[in-house]
């Protein structure tokens, strides 16, 4: 996709610089004197003509009179009043008539509004406005490292700054299993310190893990910085309150219920593949009737120094707010009734038929609490005037507040209540599993694909060859410049504090597909990886394995009559995307005038490239590599902010989204299964391959 980038002109570079500077050190509003001066000289009351929606300006002025969240308080999207304030600020940004008005409005808000609300609304507005979509946003970990670096690393950076030391690297380790490394050889000690996940057998660590938290063996995956940043980006590009009626958005900017479902389903499938690599069973959905386990300690503080609370093991679900438990059960029952009857209740009381074509879209809108939902009042919970909270978010909020469910102790919400930390909590995937099961109970009512819906007889996949697949432990640094305070005149770029952590990565690989076509035609290729065996070593049937397959590439290719040899590199995936550029890199490219960009912001958004492959094991764990080729027919008038490329006339997740007849897949000429092995090695070993 890099070839699709456009070189930036002077106007783009200047605007890009302003956007970056408006997000640097947001908790110190006057850090940049230039923007501070613009904000001081701007008054929304005198500049109503700068906005295309007068109500947005009036609402902002009224909210300012009432008082926004205090500067040092933490913003939580689960708080309806705070979220309403964020939407008010978002509207103020969104309806600015041009970039100049937007820049002035942002400079003003940065000075006068809570920095959490400012940053969230600013990021959402940049992703939503037509004149700002193509600009880079700095990674959230750069501007808000508190969600991603542990509290010890934050404290060390602040101590170094106080002592006048200008640089330091602090190891970020959530697992707490340093003792487990005493057996590792001296040869690999420095390379893999704090990372117990890549030895020949995990059995020797079983007893050690069981003393602590069995689920924490996956913390290298759940704490992955880019994975959690992607979760925030996905929400910013799929705001449930964003609607065509109010914002006049184009079709491709609307919320897609089907895409929302597929995002959750693929997140869960990818997580379950990682569990398979660690000899762990697939996720068990959360239950109202079982104690909530495991507990979770995020070891994280918010920008104001308030810790995100620990959730102990075996908390009872009934400890949560009883009102929200009641509403959660009410909404789930209504959704399940819709699935069972294949009818939803419309806003006017009419029956809306759920079909194979529209059912997942309608269910997705309802579960997400989208403004476009068939019946917001019935399938969501109203919280304030800004809109509705859907079943999924209500689940996260209910459990996220379980430590202080009635807000009596002034405790911050738990990790599940923030988009930037929710995926780090193992309980997140139990909630996702329950939500995905709701969708799949509807999918299971649909007839499996027939042979004609699978076969593409004009095309035959003759062979698929895949390079040897290697994963290894890599390091990544989180820039902590946003975690410390600066005196007037001090420049953040002169200080270099980093939290270093360990993450899964893989050696880039190539796969080759040999295809025979009866004539010239445009075809779409879908490429999946899935499990071959269950946790007990038993061979999966395709029906058992299908919900664990992860689509890691999708591309369109112009086939020629006869033999076609297609070579594809893993780094070309449009689903698992390249690293975001960090803030220092962006500023350097701006200074050098060498920056290029995508016109379509979806090119930036996706699962992180480093997590494309599950870990595997040292001896080589077997997985199934699957390729299917179909005629490419673009989906007309697709409504969605899709990070999946080449949306066509097939449902998201095709061909594994429905129950399967295994023999149809085995005999389809356009489909090919191949067994591959994934080896987990030391980085030095992989580099020498």
XYZ file of C-alpha atoms in Angstrom, residues 26-663:
638
model
C -2.039 18.201 26.306
C -1.977 18.278 30.116
C 0.114 21.462 29.917
C -2.184 23.686 27.815
C 0.308 26.540 27.452
C 3.243 24.314 26.496
C 3.310 25.785 22.963
C 3.221 29.616 23.212
C 2.065 30.052 19.608
C -1.079 27.951 20.002
C -1.684 29.316 23.485
C -1.727 32.845 22.081
C -4.215 31.833 19.365
C -6.431 30.263 22.017
C -6.252 33.323 24.274
C -7.216 35.686 21.463
C -10.109 33.529 20.206
C -13.618 33.840 21.627
C -16.381 31.476 20.375
C -19.063 34.014 21.327
C -17.670 36.512 18.822
C -17.038 33.996 16.049
C -20.290 32.102 15.536
C -19.849 32.643 11.788
C -16.879 30.233 11.904
C -19.283 27.325 12.332
C -21.833 25.695 10.058
C -24.067 24.644 12.942
C -25.104 27.431 15.335
C -26.514 24.965 17.875
C -23.085 23.346 18.253
C -21.611 26.719 19.247
C -24.464 27.505 21.647
C -24.182 24.085 23.274
C -20.446 24.570 23.766
C -20.901 28.042 25.284
C -23.633 26.746 27.606
C -21.487 23.790 28.663
C -18.625 26.170 29.375
C -20.904 28.277 31.570
C -22.024 25.221 33.524
C -18.427 24.086 33.810
C -16.584 21.254 32.116
C -14.899 18.448 34.014
C -12.120 20.013 36.155
C -8.682 20.082 34.537
C -7.139 17.452 36.811
C -10.023 14.974 36.729
C -9.876 11.802 34.619
C -12.343 11.456 31.740
C -14.196 8.158 31.368
C -16.473 7.433 28.393
C -18.573 5.293 30.740
C -19.699 8.422 32.607
C -22.737 9.780 30.757
C -22.226 13.420 31.822
C -18.566 13.368 30.851
C -19.329 11.673 27.549
C -21.979 14.295 26.850
C -19.319 16.978 27.406
C -16.987 15.173 25.009
C -19.685 15.065 22.321
C -20.307 18.806 22.856
C -16.618 19.516 22.245
C -16.573 17.116 19.282
C -19.494 18.985 17.699
C -17.703 22.281 18.290
C -14.717 20.909 16.355
C -16.663 19.040 13.690
C -18.844 21.962 12.603
C -15.982 24.437 12.227
C -16.436 25.709 8.669
C -12.830 25.200 7.531
C -9.418 24.160 8.782
C -8.539 27.652 10.011
C -11.675 27.779 12.179
C -10.999 24.247 13.413
C -7.437 25.175 14.380
C -8.594 28.242 16.314
C -11.374 26.302 18.050
C -8.906 23.571 19.049
C -6.407 26.125 20.370
C -9.173 27.643 22.493
C -10.443 24.322 23.840
C -6.928 23.155 24.681
C -6.620 26.119 27.063
C -10.071 25.968 28.637
C -11.284 22.341 28.731
C -10.172 19.214 30.567
C -7.198 17.743 28.647
C -8.685 14.217 28.535
C -11.909 15.461 26.949
C -9.960 17.768 24.646
C -7.685 15.016 23.342
C -10.455 12.472 22.809
C -12.718 14.958 21.015
C -9.817 16.337 18.960
C -8.728 12.883 17.783
C -12.316 11.929 16.928
C -12.839 15.180 14.999
C -9.625 14.776 12.987
C -10.728 11.276 11.976
C -14.249 12.489 11.070
C -13.749 15.823 9.285
C -13.311 15.651 5.527
C -10.487 18.220 5.576
C -8.443 16.450 8.279
C -8.917 12.726 7.625
C -5.690 12.335 5.698
C -3.458 13.731 8.464
C -1.409 11.592 10.796
C -2.266 11.552 14.453
C 0.552 10.785 16.878
C 0.210 7.360 18.514
C -1.886 7.521 21.643
C 0.997 5.965 23.580
C 3.066 9.089 22.792
C 0.518 11.615 24.010
C -1.053 9.503 26.745
C 1.568 6.966 27.893
C -0.273 6.387 31.169
C -2.485 3.721 29.571
C 0.490 1.810 28.182
C 3.444 2.192 30.556
C 3.219 0.826 34.065
C 3.165 3.107 37.080
C 6.769 2.288 38.048
C 8.092 3.418 34.655
C 6.046 6.629 34.884
C 7.380 7.306 38.377
C 10.980 6.660 37.281
C 10.640 9.073 34.343
C 9.253 11.768 36.615
C 12.090 11.152 39.106
C 14.733 11.404 36.357
C 13.217 14.685 35.167
C 13.177 16.065 38.704
C 16.842 15.094 39.140
C 17.845 16.834 35.902
C 18.674 13.647 33.980
C 17.573 13.988 30.360
C 17.325 10.365 29.296
C 16.531 6.959 30.679
C 15.075 3.609 29.637
C 12.878 1.735 32.072
C 11.769 -1.844 31.612
C 8.022 -2.283 31.582
C 7.014 -5.729 32.793
C 3.493 -6.726 33.752
C 4.063 -10.440 34.163
C 6.097 -10.491 37.376
C 7.713 -13.801 36.479
C 11.359 -12.808 36.611
C 12.193 -15.855 38.746
C 11.120 -18.113 35.915
C 14.159 -17.012 33.935
C 16.764 -18.356 36.281
C 17.019 -21.535 34.200
C 17.664 -19.775 30.922
C 21.154 -19.895 29.523
C 23.551 -16.992 29.838
C 23.638 -16.837 26.052
C 20.048 -15.597 25.864
C 19.731 -13.863 29.226
C 19.779 -10.234 28.101
C 17.737 -10.870 25.020
C 14.761 -12.461 26.722
C 14.784 -11.097 30.247
C 11.284 -10.891 31.770
C 9.778 -12.986 28.972
C 8.941 -16.602 29.890
C 6.944 -17.492 26.810
C 9.362 -19.088 24.373
C 10.983 -22.154 25.833
C 10.777 -25.679 24.513
C 8.005 -26.533 26.921
C 5.804 -24.361 29.036
C 5.193 -27.280 31.400
C 8.095 -26.336 33.674
C 6.334 -23.034 34.395
C 2.901 -24.484 35.150
C 3.392 -24.592 38.897
C 4.939 -21.149 38.921
C 2.078 -19.641 36.948
C -0.613 -21.276 39.035
C 0.697 -19.484 42.104
C -0.129 -16.199 40.458
C -2.473 -15.723 37.542
C -2.729 -18.435 34.921
C -4.074 -15.950 32.387
C -1.026 -13.713 32.712
C 1.021 -15.957 30.474
C -0.765 -14.058 27.659
C 0.128 -10.591 28.942
C 2.700 -10.196 26.137
C -0.300 -10.283 23.789
C -2.982 -8.446 25.764
C -0.568 -5.639 26.732
C 0.626 -5.118 23.164
C 0.720 -1.342 22.725
C -0.381 -1.227 19.098
C -3.240 -3.661 19.684
C -4.662 -1.410 22.393
C -4.087 1.704 20.273
C -6.017 0.024 17.471
C -8.975 -0.494 19.800
C -9.065 3.260 20.478
C -8.676 4.086 16.779
C -11.500 1.735 15.857
C -13.835 3.485 18.272
C -12.757 6.934 17.067
C -13.624 5.949 13.499
C -16.886 4.259 14.466
C -18.501 6.645 16.925
C -21.958 5.247 17.813
C -23.415 8.761 18.123
C -22.164 9.762 14.664
C -25.116 9.755 12.272
C -26.138 11.043 8.868
C -29.109 12.958 10.232
C -27.035 15.241 12.457
C -23.636 15.240 10.785
C -24.592 14.768 7.146
C -21.903 12.148 6.742
C -21.422 10.233 3.523
C -22.362 6.556 3.346
C -18.795 5.368 3.867
C -18.590 7.336 7.096
C -21.621 5.707 8.711
C -21.445 3.071 11.418
C -21.550 -0.509 10.121
C -23.102 -3.108 12.407
C -21.718 -5.963 10.322
C -18.186 -4.590 10.514
C -18.576 -4.079 14.265
C -19.459 -7.755 14.650
C -16.532 -8.870 12.492
C -14.121 -6.679 14.452
C -15.198 -8.362 17.695
C -15.228 -11.840 16.159
C -11.753 -11.499 14.644
C -10.346 -9.978 17.838
C -11.633 -13.011 19.725
C -10.394 -15.484 17.093
C -6.900 -13.971 17.115
C -6.814 -14.084 20.931
C -7.895 -17.737 20.908
C -5.093 -18.608 18.474
C -2.658 -17.117 20.972
C -4.223 -19.160 23.763
C -3.729 -22.265 21.607
C -0.017 -21.443 21.337
C 0.161 -21.392 25.145
C -1.678 -24.712 25.677
C -4.740 -22.871 26.959
C -8.369 -23.626 26.028
C -10.484 -21.128 24.127
C -12.180 -18.357 26.066
C -15.170 -19.256 28.163
C -17.916 -16.589 27.878
C -18.646 -14.556 30.994
C -21.656 -15.701 33.012
C -23.996 -13.839 35.340
C -24.036 -16.892 37.602
C -20.302 -17.604 38.053
C -17.774 -15.623 40.095
C -15.767 -13.278 37.883
C -12.302 -14.665 37.381
C -9.494 -13.917 36.831
C -8.850 -10.781 38.801
C -6.741 -8.123 37.190
C -4.165 -5.587 38.326
C -3.466 -3.093 35.504
C -0.576 -1.527 37.441
C -1.527 1.740 35.768
C -2.093 5.292 36.920
C -4.091 8.004 35.174
C -2.598 11.346 34.244
C -3.788 12.908 37.518
C -1.996 10.210 39.530
C -5.150 8.261 40.361
C -4.622 4.481 39.981
C -6.875 2.296 37.875
C -8.147 -0.097 40.560
C -7.341 -3.759 40.999
C -10.195 -6.253 40.576
C -9.734 -9.239 42.929
C -10.314 -12.840 41.900
C -13.779 -14.368 42.246
C -15.795 -11.169 42.530
C -19.491 -11.994 42.284
C -21.359 -10.472 39.360
C -24.035 -9.315 41.785
C -21.475 -6.942 43.304
C -21.965 -4.734 40.243
C -24.523 -1.926 40.157
C -27.921 -3.663 40.469
C -29.645 -1.201 38.131
C -27.158 -1.835 35.342
C -27.307 -5.598 35.900
C -31.083 -5.374 35.460
C -30.781 -3.264 32.294
C -28.050 -5.535 30.923
C -30.247 -8.603 31.360
C -33.257 -6.780 29.893
C -31.361 -5.728 26.770
C -29.776 -9.165 26.323
C -33.169 -10.859 26.595
C -34.624 -8.540 23.955
C -31.696 -9.189 21.626
C -31.979 -12.944 22.107
C -35.714 -12.762 21.445
C -34.915 -10.989 18.170
C -32.440 -13.728 17.246
C -34.794 -16.554 18.154
C -37.818 -15.067 16.368
C -35.756 -13.574 13.508
C -37.677 -10.348 14.034
C -36.625 -7.117 15.713
C -39.081 -4.644 17.191
C -39.001 -1.364 15.276
C -39.293 2.058 16.901
C -42.945 2.205 15.847
C -43.674 -1.271 17.219
C -43.555 -2.938 13.819
C -41.750 -6.210 13.132
C -38.458 -5.900 11.240
C -37.471 -9.204 9.651
C -33.874 -10.303 10.231
C -32.666 -11.983 7.065
C -29.400 -13.543 5.988
C -28.673 -10.287 4.149
C -29.535 -7.690 6.812
C -29.636 -9.606 10.108
C -26.051 -9.107 11.263
C -26.096 -5.449 10.227
C -29.239 -4.768 12.265
C -28.030 -6.796 15.246
C -24.636 -5.067 15.142
C -26.209 -1.614 15.179
C -28.419 -2.627 18.104
C -25.615 -4.260 20.127
C -23.344 -1.241 19.600
C -26.057 1.264 20.510
C -25.617 2.977 17.155
C -27.730 6.006 16.321
C -28.886 4.020 13.273
C -30.228 1.177 15.453
C -33.641 -0.173 14.488
C -34.925 0.751 17.967
C -32.467 2.599 20.209
C -34.877 2.966 23.115
C -35.591 -0.762 23.235
C -32.208 -2.356 22.475
C -29.977 0.170 24.283
C -29.862 2.121 27.530
C -30.191 5.884 27.406
C -27.477 7.721 29.322
C -27.802 11.482 29.187
C -28.828 13.519 26.163
C -25.942 12.532 23.906
C -27.341 9.145 22.912
C -27.509 5.513 23.981
C -25.192 2.881 25.375
C -25.408 -0.445 23.587
C -25.279 -3.915 25.064
C -21.519 -4.364 24.540
C -20.459 -1.049 26.078
C -22.972 -1.507 28.901
C -21.334 -4.847 29.711
C -17.872 -3.245 29.823
C -19.104 -0.377 31.970
C -21.031 -2.570 34.405
C -18.054 -4.827 35.081
C -15.575 -1.964 34.763
C -17.187 -0.226 37.757
C -17.567 -3.349 39.872
C -14.946 -2.240 42.416
C -16.996 0.878 43.252
C -20.378 0.209 41.619
C -22.310 3.009 43.322
C -19.562 5.659 43.120
C -19.360 5.922 46.910
C -15.590 5.711 47.348
C -14.458 7.981 44.548
C -12.490 5.145 42.931
C -11.579 5.480 39.260
C -13.282 3.065 36.854
C -11.516 -0.224 36.134
C -9.513 -1.036 33.020
C -12.596 -2.248 31.113
C -14.120 1.249 31.212
C -11.387 2.795 29.027
C -10.888 2.037 25.342
C -7.110 2.226 25.793
C -6.922 -0.430 28.530
C -9.987 -2.673 28.050
C -8.196 -5.253 25.866
C -5.481 -5.705 28.479
C -7.960 -7.210 30.929
C -8.508 -10.961 30.248
C -12.155 -10.444 31.211
C -12.600 -8.312 28.072
C -12.421 -11.406 25.889
C -14.911 -13.275 28.072
C -17.367 -10.422 27.496
C -16.582 -10.391 23.771
C -17.147 -14.154 23.672
C -20.653 -13.740 25.123
C -21.459 -10.937 22.659
C -20.061 -12.854 19.673
C -22.048 -15.937 20.689
C -25.200 -13.824 20.394
C -24.337 -12.972 16.785
C -23.291 -16.529 15.976
C -26.532 -17.950 17.343
C -28.201 -15.956 14.561
C -25.602 -17.010 11.980
C -26.198 -20.646 12.934
C -29.866 -20.306 11.943
C -28.847 -19.454 8.375
C -28.418 -22.303 5.887
C -24.756 -23.214 5.269
C -23.280 -22.108 1.987
C -24.136 -24.472 -0.861
C -21.583 -25.793 -3.286
C -22.411 -23.077 -5.823
C -21.804 -20.372 -3.202
C -18.346 -21.775 -2.434
C -17.157 -22.940 -5.849
C -15.666 -20.677 -8.475
C -15.170 -23.313 -11.204
C -13.423 -20.950 -13.619
C -10.487 -20.732 -11.201
C -8.393 -23.505 -9.694
C -5.833 -23.035 -6.929
C -3.232 -25.652 -7.817
C -0.772 -25.072 -4.986
C 0.195 -22.778 -2.147
C 3.791 -22.498 -0.944
C 4.612 -20.711 2.300
C 8.023 -19.737 3.684
C 9.102 -21.142 7.024
C 7.255 -19.205 9.726
C 9.172 -17.863 12.729
C 8.089 -15.778 15.695
C 10.315 -14.246 18.328
C 10.399 -11.804 21.206
C 11.061 -8.213 20.207
C 11.289 -4.972 22.155
C 9.343 -1.760 21.731
C 9.844 1.571 23.450
C 7.064 3.832 24.665
C 8.043 7.491 24.583
C 7.335 8.972 28.006
C 7.665 12.647 27.059
C 3.947 13.083 27.806
C 4.329 11.692 31.320
C 6.490 14.453 32.841
C 6.040 18.158 33.550
C 8.065 20.844 31.762
C 9.023 24.298 32.917
C 8.268 27.275 30.697
C 10.698 27.267 27.787
C 11.717 23.617 28.148
C 11.306 21.524 25.005
C 10.017 17.970 25.334
C 12.126 16.770 22.402
C 15.267 17.449 24.460
C 14.232 14.764 26.945
C 14.240 11.082 26.099
C 12.540 8.805 28.625
C 11.379 5.414 27.437
C 9.462 2.473 28.846
C 10.770 -0.655 27.139
C 8.584 -3.702 26.925
C 8.566 -7.031 25.178
C 6.219 -8.001 22.407
C 5.601 -10.803 19.961
C 6.926 -10.349 16.432
C 7.593 -12.520 13.417
C 9.968 -12.789 10.518
C 8.307 -11.379 7.360
C 7.373 -14.216 5.058
C 6.295 -14.776 1.481
C 3.601 -17.090 0.206
C 3.069 -18.120 -3.405
C -0.253 -19.090 -4.927
C -0.388 -20.928 -8.263
C -3.750 -20.345 -9.929
C -5.200 -21.633 -13.205
C -7.883 -19.409 -14.789
C -10.055 -20.106 -17.818
C -9.931 -16.456 -18.936
C -8.959 -12.924 -17.865
C -10.875 -11.870 -14.778
C -10.644 -9.822 -11.596
C -10.649 -11.986 -8.467
C -10.521 -11.407 -4.738
C -8.236 -13.561 -2.591
C -8.962 -14.205 1.081
C -6.169 -15.689 3.170
C -6.740 -17.160 6.637
C -4.771 -18.892 9.350
C -6.503 -21.170 11.822
C -5.904 -23.970 14.325
C -5.336 -27.585 13.367
C -5.596 -29.208 16.802
C -7.478 -28.376 19.975
C -5.805 -27.939 23.367
C -6.002 -31.708 23.966
C -4.155 -32.476 20.746
C -7.252 -33.713 18.907
C -7.721 -32.831 15.249
C -10.358 -30.165 14.707
C -13.137 -30.661 12.203
C -13.628 -27.630 9.969
C -16.957 -26.905 11.673
C -15.200 -26.831 15.047
C -12.258 -24.734 13.816
C -14.009 -22.210 11.576
C -14.761 -19.646 14.304
C -11.045 -19.521 15.183
C -9.817 -18.700 11.664
C -8.247 -15.250 11.353
C -8.368 -13.430 8.036
C -4.938 -11.841 7.719
C -4.967 -10.771 4.084
C -7.449 -9.862 1.387
C -6.429 -8.562 -2.015
C -7.751 -8.142 -5.544
C -5.759 -9.568 -8.441
C -6.233 -9.396 -12.197
C -5.989 -13.010 -13.307
C -4.926 -13.808 -16.844
C -6.089 -16.711 -18.957
C -3.974 -19.733 -18.068
C -1.350 -20.067 -15.382
C -0.932 -17.304 -12.756
C 1.882 -17.285 -10.220
C 1.076 -14.864 -7.430
C 3.695 -13.928 -4.841
C 2.577 -12.047 -1.771
C 4.591 -10.774 1.207
C 3.132 -10.707 4.705
C 3.971 -7.000 4.970
C 1.515 -6.271 2.159
C -1.451 -7.219 4.328
C -4.121 -4.546 4.429
C -5.607 -6.037 7.622
C -2.484 -6.319 9.787
C -0.874 -2.973 9.093
C 2.566 -1.437 9.496
C 3.611 0.423 12.635
C 2.288 3.912 13.163
C 4.950 6.590 12.907
C 5.815 7.963 16.303
C 5.746 11.670 17.128
C 9.499 12.216 16.858
C 9.574 10.563 13.422
C 6.648 12.667 12.187
C 8.269 15.905 13.329
C 11.549 14.904 11.713
C 9.838 14.154 8.375
C 7.971 17.466 8.569
C 11.207 19.336 9.231
C 12.866 17.598 6.285
C 9.790 18.069 4.069
C 9.839 14.356 3.243
C 6.459 13.271 4.552
C 3.973 11.314 2.424
C 0.447 10.220 3.318
C -2.598 8.157 2.399
C -5.694 10.016 1.259
C -7.788 7.257 2.821
C -7.166 7.166 6.607
C -8.300 3.531 6.785
C -4.875 2.622 5.367
C -3.398 3.528 8.750
C -5.862 1.493 10.782
C -5.758 -2.227 11.454
C -4.495 -5.011 13.646
C -0.769 -4.564 14.317
C 1.574 -6.221 11.849
C 3.689 -7.737 14.654
C 0.709 -9.878 15.776
C -0.056 -11.362 12.357
C 1.157 -14.807 13.439
C 0.360 -16.608 16.712
C 3.402 -17.511 18.782
C 3.596 -21.201 17.939
C 6.205 -23.158 19.876
C 9.856 -24.044 19.697
C 9.315 -27.450 18.121
C 6.935 -25.978 15.535
C 3.190 -25.829 16.134
C 0.931 -26.876 13.279
C -1.706 -24.459 11.965
C -3.922 -24.429 8.878
C -3.243 -21.936 6.099
C -6.318 -21.403 3.907
C -6.787 -19.542 0.614
C -10.047 -19.026 -1.267
C -10.542 -17.158 -4.542
C -13.825 -15.639 -5.701
C -15.034 -13.310 -8.407
C -14.542 -9.724 -7.261
C -17.808 -7.806 -7.119
C -17.471 -4.581 -5.058
C -20.300 -3.981 -2.641
C -22.259 -0.924 -3.832
C -22.939 1.934 -1.384
C -21.116 0.192 1.445
C -21.746 2.007 4.733
C -18.840 1.724 7.092
C -15.421 2.937 8.173
C -13.827 -0.335 7.184
C -10.250 -1.247 8.007
C -10.818 -4.439 5.938
C -9.800 -3.749 2.338
C -11.824 -4.604 -0.756
C -15.313 -4.983 0.683
C -17.214 -7.106 -1.819
C -20.621 -8.731 -2.102
C -19.708 -11.506 0.324
C -20.553 -11.196 4.040
C -17.765 -10.318 6.463
C -16.081 -13.550 7.539
C -17.028 -15.495 4.389
C -16.726 -18.466 3.999
C -16.440 -19.278 7.735
C -19.279 -17.054 8.953
C -21.866 -19.847 8.646
C -21.998 -23.525 9.505
C -20.037 -25.481 6.912
C -20.337 -28.612 4.816
C -16.730 -29.740 4.995
C -16.863 -31.728 1.761
